[in-house]
């Protein structure tokens, strides 16, 4: 059987912060296209660091990361912009412009397709405005198009953030603790949306979570980090609660 090239590949990746803290230690694994991967681990285990190396928000110290079979380490300018265009990112605190409308926030996911002056003036095309409506429909928030972002609940703001990433036509979505500030019901709504985008659009989704219960509910595969190292990596069918405890043992 011909194996498809992984969409993301970590090869001997190390990250040491300027102050000497080890963020990642000899990371080696591949992520197949279309996988829903959940990364778990204690606070400080390196989950955010790992996620942020994929779109070069954090630089690695050594090793290589490949996205769609290209080493991304040397990307700059246009190639870096193109990389970031195909990778959507969702944050714990939503990162919306709170005093702007939902429409404007969603359209901002499209800025890399415009010259800076046009995006600053909010000169988005009619097709992109239509696309924003469609993106909001995907997260069941079309009726909030003209609301101000800060009028929305946390869960709704996170859904706007997801709609914003859809404007990029992402191949990959990175979600860094996307439900950490949400209640259980809203958590389910947000996780269900991510799962649907994964299943219906084939978007590769990588989510950092603290909750092992949620990880088991949504993941195709769970990777556990401890002190910057992969200490667990199993497809969901092989995951057992006892095994997962390993991830949470103190070093
Ligand atoms: N900018 C930085 N400078 C120095 N050390 C950092 C920096 N960012 C993170 N670290 C350290 O790197 C390690 C990994 O941090 P990281 O934020 O990736 O962990 P995490 O698993 O995402 O934690 P959390 O669940 O609390 O977000 C920690 O020891 C952290 O203190």
PDB file of N, CA and C in Angstrom, residues 206-249:
ATOM      1  N   UNK A 206      -5.280  19.892  15.289  1.00  0.00           N
ATOM      2  CA  UNK A 206      -4.409  19.553  16.418  1.00  0.00           C
ATOM      3  C   UNK A 206      -4.840  20.424  17.597  1.00  0.00           C
ATOM      4  N   UNK A 207      -5.269  19.782  18.651  1.00  0.00           N
ATOM      5  CA  UNK A 207      -5.828  20.507  19.792  1.00  0.00           C
ATOM      6  C   UNK A 207      -5.027  20.196  21.055  1.00  0.00           C
ATOM      7  N   UNK A 208      -4.646  21.222  21.780  1.00  0.00           N
ATOM      8  CA  UNK A 208      -4.062  21.038  23.113  1.00  0.00           C
ATOM      9  C   UNK A 208      -5.179  21.048  24.134  1.00  0.00           C
ATOM     10  N   UNK A 209      -5.209  20.056  24.992  1.00  0.00           N
ATOM     11  CA  UNK A 209      -6.259  19.993  26.008  1.00  0.00           C
ATOM     12  C   UNK A 209      -5.674  19.571  27.345  1.00  0.00           C
ATOM     13  N   UNK A 210      -6.288  20.063  28.422  1.00  0.00           N
ATOM     14  CA  UNK A 210      -5.930  19.537  29.733  1.00  0.00           C
ATOM     15  C   UNK A 210      -6.772  18.314  30.064  1.00  0.00           C
ATOM     16  N   UNK A 211      -7.998  18.292  29.526  1.00  0.00           N
ATOM     17  CA  UNK A 211      -8.941  17.251  29.913  1.00  0.00           C
ATOM     18  C   UNK A 211      -8.736  15.951  29.135  1.00  0.00           C
ATOM     19  N   UNK A 212      -8.381  14.914  29.872  1.00  0.00           N
ATOM     20  CA  UNK A 212      -8.180  13.603  29.256  1.00  0.00           C
ATOM     21  C   UNK A 212      -9.525  13.024  28.799  1.00  0.00           C
ATOM     22  N   UNK A 213     -10.589  13.326  29.550  1.00  0.00           N
ATOM     23  CA  UNK A 213     -11.913  12.835  29.173  1.00  0.00           C
ATOM     24  C   UNK A 213     -12.289  13.366  27.794  1.00  0.00           C
ATOM     25  N   UNK A 214     -12.087  14.666  27.592  1.00  0.00           N
ATOM     26  CA  UNK A 214     -12.402  15.251  26.285  1.00  0.00           C
ATOM     27  C   UNK A 214     -11.495  14.695  25.201  1.00  0.00           C
ATOM     28  N   UNK A 215     -10.236  14.539  25.547  1.00  0.00           N
ATOM     29  CA  UNK A 215      -9.286  14.001  24.576  1.00  0.00           C
ATOM     30  C   UNK A 215      -9.775  12.644  24.083  1.00  0.00           C
ATOM     31  N   UNK A 216     -10.218  11.807  25.014  1.00  0.00           N
ATOM     32  CA  UNK A 216     -10.668  10.455  24.633  1.00  0.00           C
ATOM     33  C   UNK A 216     -11.945  10.503  23.817  1.00  0.00           C
ATOM     34  N   UNK A 217     -12.746  11.531  24.061  1.00  0.00           N
ATOM     35  CA  UNK A 217     -14.021  11.638  23.361  1.00  0.00           C
ATOM     36  C   UNK A 217     -13.837  12.069  21.900  1.00  0.00           C
ATOM     37  N   UNK A 218     -12.860  12.941  21.648  1.00  0.00           N
ATOM     38  CA  UNK A 218     -12.779  13.555  20.319  1.00  0.00           C
ATOM     39  C   UNK A 218     -11.595  13.091  19.463  1.00  0.00           C
ATOM     40  N   UNK A 219     -10.525  12.640  20.085  1.00  0.00           N
ATOM     41  CA  UNK A 219      -9.289  12.417  19.325  1.00  0.00           C
ATOM     42  C   UNK A 219      -9.329  11.164  18.453  1.00  0.00           C
ATOM     43  N   UNK A 220      -8.597  11.199  17.341  1.00  0.00           N
ATOM     44  CA  UNK A 220      -8.248   9.973  16.605  1.00  0.00           C
ATOM     45  C   UNK A 220      -6.999   9.374  17.233  1.00  0.00           C
ATOM     46  N   UNK A 221      -6.229  10.277  17.853  1.00  0.00           N
ATOM     47  CA  UNK A 221      -4.928   9.867  18.401  1.00  0.00           C
ATOM     48  C   UNK A 221      -4.556  10.838  19.520  1.00  0.00           C
ATOM     49  N   UNK A 222      -3.922  10.309  20.549  1.00  0.00           N
ATOM     50  CA  UNK A 222      -3.504  11.167  21.660  1.00  0.00           C
ATOM     51  C   UNK A 222      -1.979  11.110  21.806  1.00  0.00           C
ATOM     52  N   UNK A 223      -1.392  12.311  21.836  1.00  0.00           N
ATOM     53  CA  UNK A 223       0.040  12.406  22.118  1.00  0.00           C
ATOM     54  C   UNK A 223       0.182  13.066  23.492  1.00  0.00           C
ATOM     55  N   UNK A 224       0.961  12.459  24.366  1.00  0.00           N
ATOM     56  CA  UNK A 224       1.174  13.015  25.702  1.00  0.00           C
ATOM     57  C   UNK A 224       2.575  13.579  25.816  1.00  0.00           C
ATOM     58  N   UNK A 225       2.672  14.777  26.360  1.00  0.00           N
ATOM     59  CA  UNK A 225       3.982  15.396  26.567  1.00  0.00           C
ATOM     60  C   UNK A 225       4.257  15.510  28.060  1.00  0.00           C
ATOM     61  N   UNK A 226       5.507  15.327  28.411  1.00  0.00           N
ATOM     62  CA  UNK A 226       5.946  15.597  29.786  1.00  0.00           C
ATOM     63  C   UNK A 226       7.337  16.193  29.709  1.00  0.00           C
ATOM     64  N   UNK A 227       7.504  17.367  30.306  1.00  0.00           N
ATOM     65  CA  UNK A 227       8.797  18.073  30.288  1.00  0.00           C
ATOM     66  C   UNK A 227       9.390  18.136  28.877  1.00  0.00           C
ATOM     67  N   UNK A 228       8.545  18.442  27.909  1.00  0.00           N
ATOM     68  CA  UNK A 228       9.013  18.657  26.538  1.00  0.00           C
ATOM     69  C   UNK A 228       9.225  17.399  25.718  1.00  0.00           C
ATOM     70  N   UNK A 229       8.948  16.229  26.336  1.00  0.00           N
ATOM     71  CA  UNK A 229       9.173  14.972  25.608  1.00  0.00           C
ATOM     72  C   UNK A 229       7.861  14.248  25.337  1.00  0.00           C
ATOM     73  N   UNK A 230       7.814  13.524  24.229  1.00  0.00           N
ATOM     74  CA  UNK A 230       6.654  12.682  23.965  1.00  0.00           C
ATOM     75  C   UNK A 230       6.775  11.437  24.843  1.00  0.00           C
ATOM     76  N   UNK A 231       5.812  11.280  25.761  1.00  0.00           N
ATOM     77  CA  UNK A 231       5.866  10.096  26.629  1.00  0.00           C
ATOM     78  C   UNK A 231       4.692   9.161  26.329  1.00  0.00           C
ATOM     79  N   UNK A 232       3.858   9.562  25.385  1.00  0.00           N
ATOM     80  CA  UNK A 232       2.683   8.760  25.057  1.00  0.00           C
ATOM     81  C   UNK A 232       2.270   9.091  23.637  1.00  0.00           C
ATOM     82  N   UNK A 233       1.954   8.077  22.833  1.00  0.00           N
ATOM     83  CA  UNK A 233       1.505   8.338  21.461  1.00  0.00           C
ATOM     84  C   UNK A 233       0.732   7.119  20.990  1.00  0.00           C
ATOM     85  N   UNK A 234      -0.593   7.221  21.038  1.00  0.00           N
ATOM     86  CA  UNK A 234      -1.413   6.049  20.704  1.00  0.00           C
ATOM     87  C   UNK A 234      -2.638   6.457  19.892  1.00  0.00           C
ATOM     88  N   UNK A 235      -3.032   5.587  18.951  1.00  0.00           N
ATOM     89  CA  UNK A 235      -4.336   5.793  18.303  1.00  0.00           C
ATOM     90  C   UNK A 235      -5.435   5.571  19.329  1.00  0.00           C
ATOM     91  N   UNK A 236      -6.576   6.209  19.127  1.00  0.00           N
ATOM     92  CA  UNK A 236      -7.599   6.220  20.167  1.00  0.00           C
ATOM     93  C   UNK A 236      -8.038   4.803  20.566  1.00  0.00           C
ATOM     94  N   UNK A 237      -8.036   3.881  19.625  1.00  0.00           N
ATOM     95  CA  UNK A 237      -8.489   2.521  19.923  1.00  0.00           C
ATOM     96  C   UNK A 237      -7.593   1.853  20.969  1.00  0.00           C
ATOM     97  N   UNK A 238      -6.340   2.323  21.047  1.00  0.00           N
ATOM     98  CA  UNK A 238      -5.396   1.680  21.969  1.00  0.00           C
ATOM     99  C   UNK A 238      -5.248   2.422  23.290  1.00  0.00           C
ATOM    100  N   UNK A 239      -5.971   3.545  23.423  1.00  0.00           N
ATOM    101  CA  UNK A 239      -5.787   4.375  24.612  1.00  0.00           C
ATOM    102  C   UNK A 239      -6.492   3.773  25.825  1.00  0.00           C
ATOM    103  N   UNK A 240      -5.767   3.636  26.920  1.00  0.00           N
ATOM    104  CA  UNK A 240      -6.408   3.211  28.166  1.00  0.00           C
ATOM    105  C   UNK A 240      -6.113   4.247  29.244  1.00  0.00           C
ATOM    106  N   UNK A 241      -7.021   4.355  30.197  1.00  0.00           N
ATOM    107  CA  UNK A 241      -6.877   5.365  31.244  1.00  0.00           C
ATOM    108  C   UNK A 241      -5.590   5.146  32.034  1.00  0.00           C
ATOM    109  N   UNK A 242      -5.270   3.886  32.315  1.00  0.00           N
ATOM    110  CA  UNK A 242      -4.084   3.573  33.115  1.00  0.00           C
ATOM    111  C   UNK A 242      -2.826   4.069  32.417  1.00  0.00           C
ATOM    112  N   UNK A 243      -2.758   3.791  31.124  1.00  0.00           N
ATOM    113  CA  UNK A 243      -1.605   4.234  30.342  1.00  0.00           C
ATOM    114  C   UNK A 243      -1.451   5.739  30.369  1.00  0.00           C
ATOM    115  N   UNK A 244      -2.599   6.407  30.233  1.00  0.00           N
ATOM    116  CA  UNK A 244      -2.561   7.863  30.151  1.00  0.00           C
ATOM    117  C   UNK A 244      -2.034   8.500  31.432  1.00  0.00           C
ATOM    118  N   UNK A 245      -2.185   7.771  32.543  1.00  0.00           N
ATOM    119  CA  UNK A 245      -1.685   8.310  33.807  1.00  0.00           C
ATOM    120  C   UNK A 245      -0.204   8.637  33.728  1.00  0.00           C
ATOM    121  N   UNK A 246       0.490   7.874  32.879  1.00  0.00           N
ATOM    122  CA  UNK A 246       1.929   8.090  32.696  1.00  0.00           C
ATOM    123  C   UNK A 246       2.247   9.540  32.356  1.00  0.00           C
ATOM    124  N   UNK A 247       1.364  10.138  31.562  1.00  0.00           N
ATOM    125  CA  UNK A 247       1.581  11.506  31.111  1.00  0.00           C
ATOM    126  C   UNK A 247       1.535  12.465  32.285  1.00  0.00           C
ATOM    127  N   UNK A 248       0.726  12.079  33.280  1.00  0.00           N
ATOM    128  CA  UNK A 248       0.485  13.006  34.378  1.00  0.00           C
ATOM    129  C   UNK A 248       1.313  12.723  35.624  1.00  0.00           C
ATOM    130  N   UNK A 249       2.187  11.715  35.551  1.00  0.00           N
ATOM    131  CA  UNK A 249       3.082  11.493  36.685  1.00  0.00           C
ATOM    132  C   UNK A 249       4.069  12.646  36.785  1.00  0.00           C
TER     133      UNK A 249
END
